[in-house]
Short mmCIF file of C-alpha atoms in Angstrom, two decimals:
data_model
loop_
_atom_site.label_atom_id
_atom_site.label_comp_id
_atom_site.label_asym_id
_atom_site.label_seq_id
_atom_site.Cartn_x
_atom_site.Cartn_y
_atom_site.Cartn_z
CA MET I 1 -9.73 14.50 27.25
CA THR I 2 -9.89 11.83 24.57
CA ASP I 3 -6.76 10.94 22.60
CA THR I 4 -8.74 10.04 19.48
CA VAL I 5 -11.18 11.87 17.21
CA ASN I 6 -14.15 10.23 15.53
CA LEU I 7 -14.66 11.16 11.88
CA THR I 8 -16.93 9.75 9.23
CA ILE I 9 -15.17 8.48 6.13
CA ALA I 10 -16.48 11.47 4.17
CA GLU I 11 -15.25 13.90 6.85
CA GLY I 12 -11.82 12.27 6.83
CA GLU I 13 -11.54 12.54 3.06
CA ALA I 14 -12.65 16.18 3.07
CA LEU I 15 -10.17 17.10 5.80
CA LEU I 16 -7.24 15.45 4.02
CA GLU I 17 -8.21 16.97 0.68
CA ARG I 18 -8.03 20.41 2.27
CA ALA I 19 -4.72 19.60 3.96
CA PHE I 20 -3.04 18.46 0.75
CA ALA I 21 -4.52 21.27 -1.32
CA ALA I 22 -3.08 23.75 1.20
CA ALA I 23 0.31 22.05 0.78
CA GLY I 24 0.19 22.81 -2.94
CA VAL I 25 -1.20 19.55 -4.29
CA ALA I 26 -3.55 19.89 -7.28
CA ALA I 27 -7.22 19.30 -6.48
CA ASP I 28 -7.63 16.01 -8.37
CA ALA I 29 -4.41 14.60 -6.93
CA ALA I 30 -5.35 15.76 -3.41
CA ALA I 31 -8.68 13.95 -3.73
CA SER I 32 -6.98 10.75 -4.92
CA VAL I 33 -4.42 10.80 -2.10
CA ALA I 34 -7.06 11.58 0.52
CA SER I 35 -9.31 8.76 -0.68
CA ALA I 36 -6.48 6.19 -0.52
CA LEU I 37 -5.25 7.24 2.93
CA VAL I 38 -8.73 7.24 4.42
CA ALA I 39 -9.48 3.85 2.83
CA ALA I 40 -6.32 2.46 4.45
CA GLU I 41 -7.28 3.95 7.82
CA ALA I 42 -10.75 2.41 7.51
CA GLU I 43 -9.21 -1.02 6.87
CA GLY I 44 -7.12 -0.76 10.01
CA GLN I 45 -3.91 -0.14 8.04
CA VAL I 46 -3.06 2.85 10.22
CA GLY I 47 0.56 2.92 9.07
CA HIS I 48 -0.74 3.91 5.63
CA GLY I 49 -3.48 6.26 6.78
CA PHE I 50 -3.54 9.55 8.69
CA SER I 51 -0.06 8.89 10.07
CA ARG I 52 1.33 9.65 6.60
CA VAL I 53 -0.21 13.11 6.27
CA ALA I 54 2.60 15.15 7.82
CA ASP I 55 5.31 13.39 5.79
CA TYR I 56 3.35 13.62 2.54
CA ALA I 57 2.67 17.33 3.04
CA ALA I 58 6.30 18.03 3.92
CA GLN I 59 7.46 16.26 0.77
CA ALA I 60 4.93 18.15 -1.34
CA ARG I 61 6.16 21.46 0.07
CA SER I 62 9.84 20.60 -0.36
CA GLY I 63 9.34 19.48 -3.96
CA LYS I 64 10.35 15.89 -3.29
CA VAL I 65 6.87 15.05 -4.55
CA ASN I 66 6.09 16.85 -7.80
CA CYS I 67 2.84 18.73 -7.13
CA ALA I 68 2.62 19.67 -10.81
CA ALA I 69 3.04 16.08 -12.00
CA HIS I 70 1.68 15.34 -15.47
CA VAL I 71 0.62 11.69 -15.39
CA THR I 72 0.83 9.98 -18.78
CA THR I 73 -0.01 6.47 -19.94
CA GLN I 74 1.26 4.69 -23.03
CA ALA I 75 0.34 1.29 -24.45
CA ARG I 76 3.18 -1.21 -24.62
CA GLY I 77 1.07 -3.83 -26.36
CA THR I 78 -2.55 -4.87 -26.76
CA ALA I 79 -3.07 -5.18 -23.02
CA SER I 80 0.10 -3.80 -21.45
CA PHE I 81 0.39 -0.21 -20.26
CA LEU I 82 3.06 1.98 -18.67
CA THR I 83 1.97 4.98 -16.60
CA ASP I 84 4.55 7.62 -15.68
CA ALA I 85 3.74 9.24 -12.32
CA ASP I 86 6.19 12.06 -13.14
CA CYS I 87 7.55 11.90 -9.57
CA GLY I 88 4.17 12.88 -8.17
CA PHE I 89 2.02 10.93 -5.73
CA ALA I 90 1.42 7.30 -6.61
CA TYR I 91 -2.36 7.33 -6.21
CA PRO I 92 -3.32 9.49 -9.23
CA ALA I 93 -0.98 7.39 -11.37
CA LEU I 94 -2.55 4.16 -10.11
CA ASP I 95 -5.99 5.59 -10.87
CA ALA I 96 -4.85 6.40 -14.41
CA ALA I 97 -3.27 2.96 -14.85
CA ARG I 98 -6.49 1.22 -13.85
CA ALA I 99 -8.53 3.47 -16.13
CA ALA I 100 -6.36 2.38 -19.05
CA GLY I 101 -6.04 -1.29 -18.21
CA LEU I 102 -9.32 -2.58 -16.84
CA SER I 103 -11.27 -2.29 -20.07
CA ALA I 104 -8.41 -4.02 -21.87
CA ALA I 105 -8.54 -6.85 -19.31
CA GLU I 106 -12.24 -7.29 -19.99
CA GLU I 107 -11.53 -7.49 -23.71
CA ALA I 108 -8.31 -9.54 -23.75
CA GLY I 109 -8.82 -11.53 -20.56
CA VAL I 110 -5.79 -10.04 -18.84
CA ALA I 111 -3.97 -6.70 -18.67
CA VAL I 112 -0.73 -5.49 -17.12
CA MET I 113 -0.58 -1.96 -15.73
CA ALA I 114 2.90 -0.75 -14.77
CA VAL I 115 3.68 2.53 -13.01
CA THR I 116 7.10 4.19 -12.99
CA ASN I 117 8.67 7.28 -11.36
CA SER I 118 6.24 6.82 -8.49
CA HIS I 119 5.99 7.40 -4.75
CA HIS I 120 4.70 5.50 -1.71
CA CYS I 121 1.54 3.62 -2.74
CA GLY I 122 0.22 2.85 0.74
CA ALA I 123 -2.01 -0.15 1.36
CA LEU I 124 -1.99 -2.33 -1.75
CA SER I 125 -5.21 -3.90 -0.51
CA VAL I 126 -7.02 -0.66 -1.40
CA GLN I 127 -5.85 -0.86 -5.01
CA VAL I 128 -6.55 -4.55 -5.68
CA ASP I 129 -9.92 -4.26 -3.92
CA ARG I 130 -10.87 -1.60 -6.44
CA ILE I 131 -9.94 -3.98 -9.27
CA ALA I 132 -11.97 -6.81 -7.72
CA HIS I 133 -15.02 -4.58 -7.38
CA THR I 134 -15.08 -4.37 -11.20
CA GLY I 135 -15.37 -8.16 -11.38
CA LEU I 136 -11.71 -8.83 -12.17
CA ILE I 137 -9.00 -10.61 -10.21
CA GLY I 138 -6.37 -8.11 -9.10
CA ILE I 139 -2.69 -8.68 -8.35
CA MET I 140 -0.24 -5.94 -7.37
CA VAL I 141 3.40 -5.66 -6.41
CA ALA I 142 5.47 -2.61 -5.43
CA ASN I 143 9.07 -1.92 -4.55
CA THR I 144 9.99 0.35 -1.67
CA PRO I 145 13.21 1.92 -0.32
CA LYS I 146 15.72 -0.67 0.85
CA ALA I 147 14.89 -2.31 4.15
CA ILE I 148 15.62 -6.04 3.78
CA ALA I 149 19.04 -7.64 3.32
CA PRO I 150 19.44 -10.58 0.91
CA TRP I 151 19.51 -13.75 2.99
CA GLY I 152 22.93 -14.18 4.58
CA ALA I 153 23.87 -10.51 4.17
CA ARG I 154 23.59 -7.58 6.60
CA GLU I 155 23.21 -4.68 4.18
CA ALA I 156 19.71 -3.84 2.98
CA LEU I 157 19.14 -4.13 -0.76
CA PHE I 158 15.43 -4.91 -1.21
CA GLY I 159 12.44 -3.03 0.06
CA THR I 160 9.70 -4.67 2.08
CA ASN I 161 8.24 -5.08 -1.43
CA PRO I 162 4.57 -5.90 -0.71
CA ILE I 163 2.32 -8.23 -2.69
CA ALA I 164 -1.48 -8.06 -2.82
CA PHE I 165 -4.26 -10.14 -4.37
CA ALA I 166 -8.02 -9.68 -4.60
CA VAL I 167 -10.70 -11.85 -6.14
CA PRO I 168 -14.38 -10.96 -6.59
CA ARG I 169 -16.98 -13.07 -4.79
CA HIS I 170 -20.64 -13.58 -5.58
CA GLY I 171 -22.79 -11.90 -2.96
CA ALA I 172 -19.87 -10.99 -0.71
CA GLU I 173 -17.03 -8.51 -0.45
CA PRO I 174 -13.90 -9.52 -2.44
CA LEU I 175 -11.35 -11.80 -0.84
CA VAL I 176 -8.32 -9.56 -0.31
CA ILE I 177 -4.81 -10.64 0.68
CA ASP I 178 -2.13 -8.02 1.33
CA LEU I 179 1.26 -8.88 2.74
CA SER I 180 4.62 -7.28 3.23
CA LEU I 181 7.69 -9.43 2.64
CA SER I 182 9.04 -8.42 6.02
CA VAL I 183 7.67 -9.98 9.21
CA ALA I 184 5.92 -6.66 9.80
CA ALA I 185 5.29 -3.76 7.45
CA ARG I 186 7.81 -0.95 7.82
CA GLY I 187 4.86 1.43 8.10
CA LYS I 188 4.04 -0.20 11.44
CA VAL I 189 7.53 0.59 12.68
CA MET I 190 7.07 4.18 11.52
CA ALA I 191 3.73 4.36 13.33
CA ALA I 192 5.37 3.04 16.53
CA GLN I 193 8.13 5.63 16.20
CA LYS I 194 5.61 8.45 15.87
CA ALA I 195 3.63 7.13 18.84
CA GLY I 196 6.75 6.70 20.99
CA LYS I 197 6.16 2.96 21.41
CA ARG I 198 8.42 -0.09 21.23
CA ILE I 199 8.01 -2.70 18.50
CA PRO I 200 7.64 -6.45 19.14
CA GLU I 201 10.69 -8.71 19.13
CA GLY I 202 11.36 -10.42 15.83
CA TRP I 203 10.34 -7.54 13.60
CA ALA I 204 13.67 -5.87 12.93
CA LEU I 205 17.45 -5.80 13.29
CA ASP I 206 19.56 -2.74 14.11
CA ALA I 207 22.42 -1.47 11.93
CA THR I 208 24.79 -4.04 13.44
CA GLY I 209 22.45 -6.94 12.64
CA GLN I 210 21.21 -7.40 16.21
CA PRO I 211 17.51 -7.81 17.11
CA THR I 212 15.88 -4.62 18.36
CA THR I 213 12.57 -3.41 19.78
CA ASN I 214 13.54 0.26 19.32
CA PRO I 215 11.75 1.67 16.25
CA GLU I 216 14.49 4.28 15.70
CA ALA I 217 17.13 1.54 15.59
CA ALA I 218 14.88 -0.58 13.38
CA LEU I 219 14.46 2.21 10.83
CA ALA I 220 18.25 2.61 10.75
CA GLY I 221 18.72 -1.15 10.36
CA THR I 222 16.86 -3.85 8.43
CA MET I 223 13.53 -5.61 8.60
CA VAL I 224 13.36 -9.35 9.19
CA PRO I 225 12.02 -11.10 6.04
CA ILE I 226 9.15 -13.57 6.20
CA GLY I 227 10.24 -17.15 5.62
CA GLU I 228 13.95 -16.30 5.86
CA ALA I 229 15.58 -17.04 2.45
CA LYS I 230 12.18 -17.61 0.82
CA GLY I 231 11.13 -14.09 1.78
CA THR I 232 14.16 -12.52 0.14
CA ALA I 233 13.57 -14.62 -2.99
CA LEU I 234 10.05 -13.20 -3.18
CA ALA I 235 11.47 -9.70 -2.64
CA LEU I 236 13.73 -10.26 -5.65
CA MET I 237 10.74 -11.34 -7.76
CA VAL I 238 8.88 -8.16 -6.79
CA GLU I 239 11.96 -6.05 -7.54
CA VAL I 240 12.03 -7.46 -11.08
CA LEU I 241 8.32 -6.78 -11.67
CA ALA I 242 8.13 -3.39 -9.95
CA ALA I 243 11.52 -1.85 -10.78
CA VAL I 244 13.19 -3.67 -13.68
CA PHE I 245 9.97 -4.12 -15.70
CA THR I 246 8.76 -0.55 -15.12
CA GLY I 247 12.11 1.23 -15.46
CA ALA I 248 11.72 2.64 -11.94
CA ALA I 249 14.46 3.08 -9.37
CA PHE I 250 15.73 -0.03 -7.60
CA SER I 251 14.94 -0.25 -3.90
CA SER I 252 18.65 0.34 -3.22
CA GLU I 253 18.42 3.66 -5.12
CA ALA I 254 15.08 4.93 -3.84
CA SER I 255 15.05 7.75 -1.30
CA SER I 256 13.06 7.64 1.93
CA PHE I 257 9.27 7.81 1.96
CA PHE I 258 9.51 9.58 5.32
CA ALA I 259 12.06 12.39 4.88
CA ALA I 260 11.21 15.67 3.16
CA ASP I 261 14.71 16.16 1.76
CA GLY I 262 16.45 14.31 -1.04
CA PRO I 263 15.40 13.33 -4.56
CA ALA I 264 12.08 11.75 -5.51
CA PRO I 265 11.91 8.01 -4.66
CA ARG I 266 10.99 7.05 -8.27
CA VAL I 267 9.80 3.58 -7.25
CA GLY I 268 7.50 1.37 -9.31
CA GLN I 269 4.30 -0.60 -9.05
CA THR I 270 2.78 -3.25 -11.30
CA MET I 271 -0.86 -4.31 -11.31
CA ILE I 272 -2.32 -7.26 -13.18
CA ALA I 273 -6.04 -7.65 -13.85
CA ILE I 274 -7.46 -11.02 -14.92
CA ARG I 275 -10.98 -11.74 -16.17
CA PRO I 276 -12.22 -14.82 -14.30
CA GLY I 277 -14.73 -15.75 -17.01
CA HIS I 278 -18.31 -14.83 -17.78
CA GLY I 279 -19.83 -18.14 -16.64
CA GLY I 280 -20.70 -19.17 -13.10
CA ASP I 281 -18.17 -21.98 -12.80
CA PHE I 282 -15.36 -19.80 -11.40
CA ALA I 283 -17.58 -18.22 -8.76
CA THR I 284 -19.00 -21.61 -7.75
CA ARG I 285 -15.60 -23.25 -7.46
CA LEU I 286 -14.18 -20.29 -5.53
CA GLU I 287 -16.95 -20.53 -2.95
CA MET I 288 -16.41 -24.30 -2.69
CA LEU I 289 -12.75 -23.68 -1.86
CA LEU I 290 -13.47 -20.93 0.65
CA ASP I 291 -16.19 -23.03 2.29
CA GLN I 292 -13.66 -25.83 2.78
CA ILE I 293 -11.31 -23.43 4.55
CA GLU I 294 -13.99 -22.01 6.81
CA ALA I 295 -15.23 -25.50 7.71
CA LEU I 296 -11.90 -26.34 9.38
CA ASP I 297 -11.72 -25.78 13.12
CA GLY I 298 -9.64 -22.71 13.91
CA ALA I 299 -9.33 -21.55 10.29
CA ARG I 300 -10.43 -18.17 8.99
CA LEU I 301 -10.23 -16.55 5.61
CA PRO I 302 -7.49 -13.95 5.06
CA GLY I 303 -8.81 -10.43 5.36
CA THR I 304 -11.45 -11.21 7.99
CA ARG I 305 -10.14 -8.53 10.35
CA ARG I 306 -9.91 -6.08 7.46
CA LEU I 307 -13.59 -6.58 6.60
CA ALA I 308 -14.57 -6.19 10.25
CA ALA I 309 -12.61 -2.93 10.47
CA LEU I 310 -14.25 -1.64 7.28
CA ALA I 311 -17.73 -2.49 8.54
CA ARG I 312 -16.98 -0.73 11.83
CA ALA I 313 -15.61 2.35 10.07
CA ARG I 314 -18.64 2.58 7.79
CA ALA I 315 -21.06 2.19 10.70
CA GLU I 316 -19.29 4.08 13.47
CA GLY I 317 -16.71 6.25 11.71
CA LEU I 318 -12.93 6.40 11.99
CA SER I 319 -11.23 6.61 15.37
CA VAL I 320 -8.12 8.62 14.49
CA PRO I 321 -5.36 9.61 16.94
CA MET I 322 -5.80 13.23 17.98
CA GLN I 323 -2.22 14.10 17.01
CA HIS I 324 -2.80 13.11 13.38
CA VAL I 325 -6.08 15.00 13.14
CA GLU I 326 -4.48 18.11 14.63
CA VAL I 327 -1.68 17.90 12.03
CA ALA I 328 -4.24 17.65 9.21
CA GLU I 329 -6.30 20.52 10.59
CA ARG I 330 -3.24 22.71 10.98
CA LEU I 331 -2.19 21.98 7.40
CA ALA I 332 -5.71 22.60 6.10
CA ALA I 333 -5.65 25.99 7.83
CA GLY I 334 -2.43 26.85 6.03
CA GLY I 335 -0.09 26.10 8.90
#
C-alpha cells in the first residue's frame, strides 16, 4: 500500500475547496486558501501545503479564524493601501491587497500593500510570484508568532519573519527568492512533528536554550536565526514593516498558527510592487547578471529546485502524503 496519493493540481484545489467549505469557510475564501496551499505543495513547500489543512479547518470551526470575515481595503496615499483581513484567512486579504495595489504600481511606479489582522500566509514565494507574473518586481515580508530570541537572549520575541522577492524575466519564469529568518522554516519543524520524524541538528533550541533534534522540544523552544545577530536584526526590520506599519499584533502577542484555541493571531504582511520600467534595459541587464552567476562553476540561481518541483507537479501531479489526503477527504465529507 502506497503512503502517498497522486493528485493533479486541479484535483488538489477542488478537494481542499470542499474541505474548507465543509468547515464553514465561505466559497470565495475557501477557493483562495485552497489555491495557495496547493501552489505551496507544488513548489515543494510541504510545510505550507496539505499539512496545514487539519489545523486550518480546526481553527475555522473553533472561530479562531473568522469564517465570516469582511475584507476591506483603504487607500493611505496615492499608492499605499491597508487591507484589513478581519481576522479571517490571510489569502483572501492578500488577493484583495494585490487587486488594489498592482494597478497603482503600474501608474506610480511603486505601491505598498499592507495587510493587518491577518493569519498564517504560507509560502511567500506564491504571493510574490503572482506579482512578478504581472510584470512587476514583488517584495513581501510577514511577521509570525514568536519563535526567535533577540541575539544574546533566550526568550523568543520575534517570529521567523520571512522575506520574499520575485522579479519578472523575459522568456523565463520569474526569479523567486523566499527565505525564513530562522535556519529552517518553523513549518518544516511542524511537518516533522506531524510525520513523527527528528529534525536536523542546528535548526532549533529547546526551552532551556539547548540544541535539540526533537520537533516537540523545538516548538516549545526557539528557532536558530540565520546569520546569528544579523538574522535577528533582519527579524526586527520585518517586525517594523509587518506589525508596526500595519497596526497588526507583534510576534510576541500573536497566538499560535497551529492550535485551534485562543484568540486570532492578528499578524501582518506587507507587499511592495515596483515597476521595472517599460524599456528593455532592465530585462537585458537582469539577464546579464543572472548569466554571470550561472557561468560560475558550482553556482545556481536561487529557486532552481522550486522551478523543478513546479514543472514536475504540472507534468506528473502532486505526490501528497496519504494521511493529509485522508484528513482533507474526511473534512470534505463533513467529518
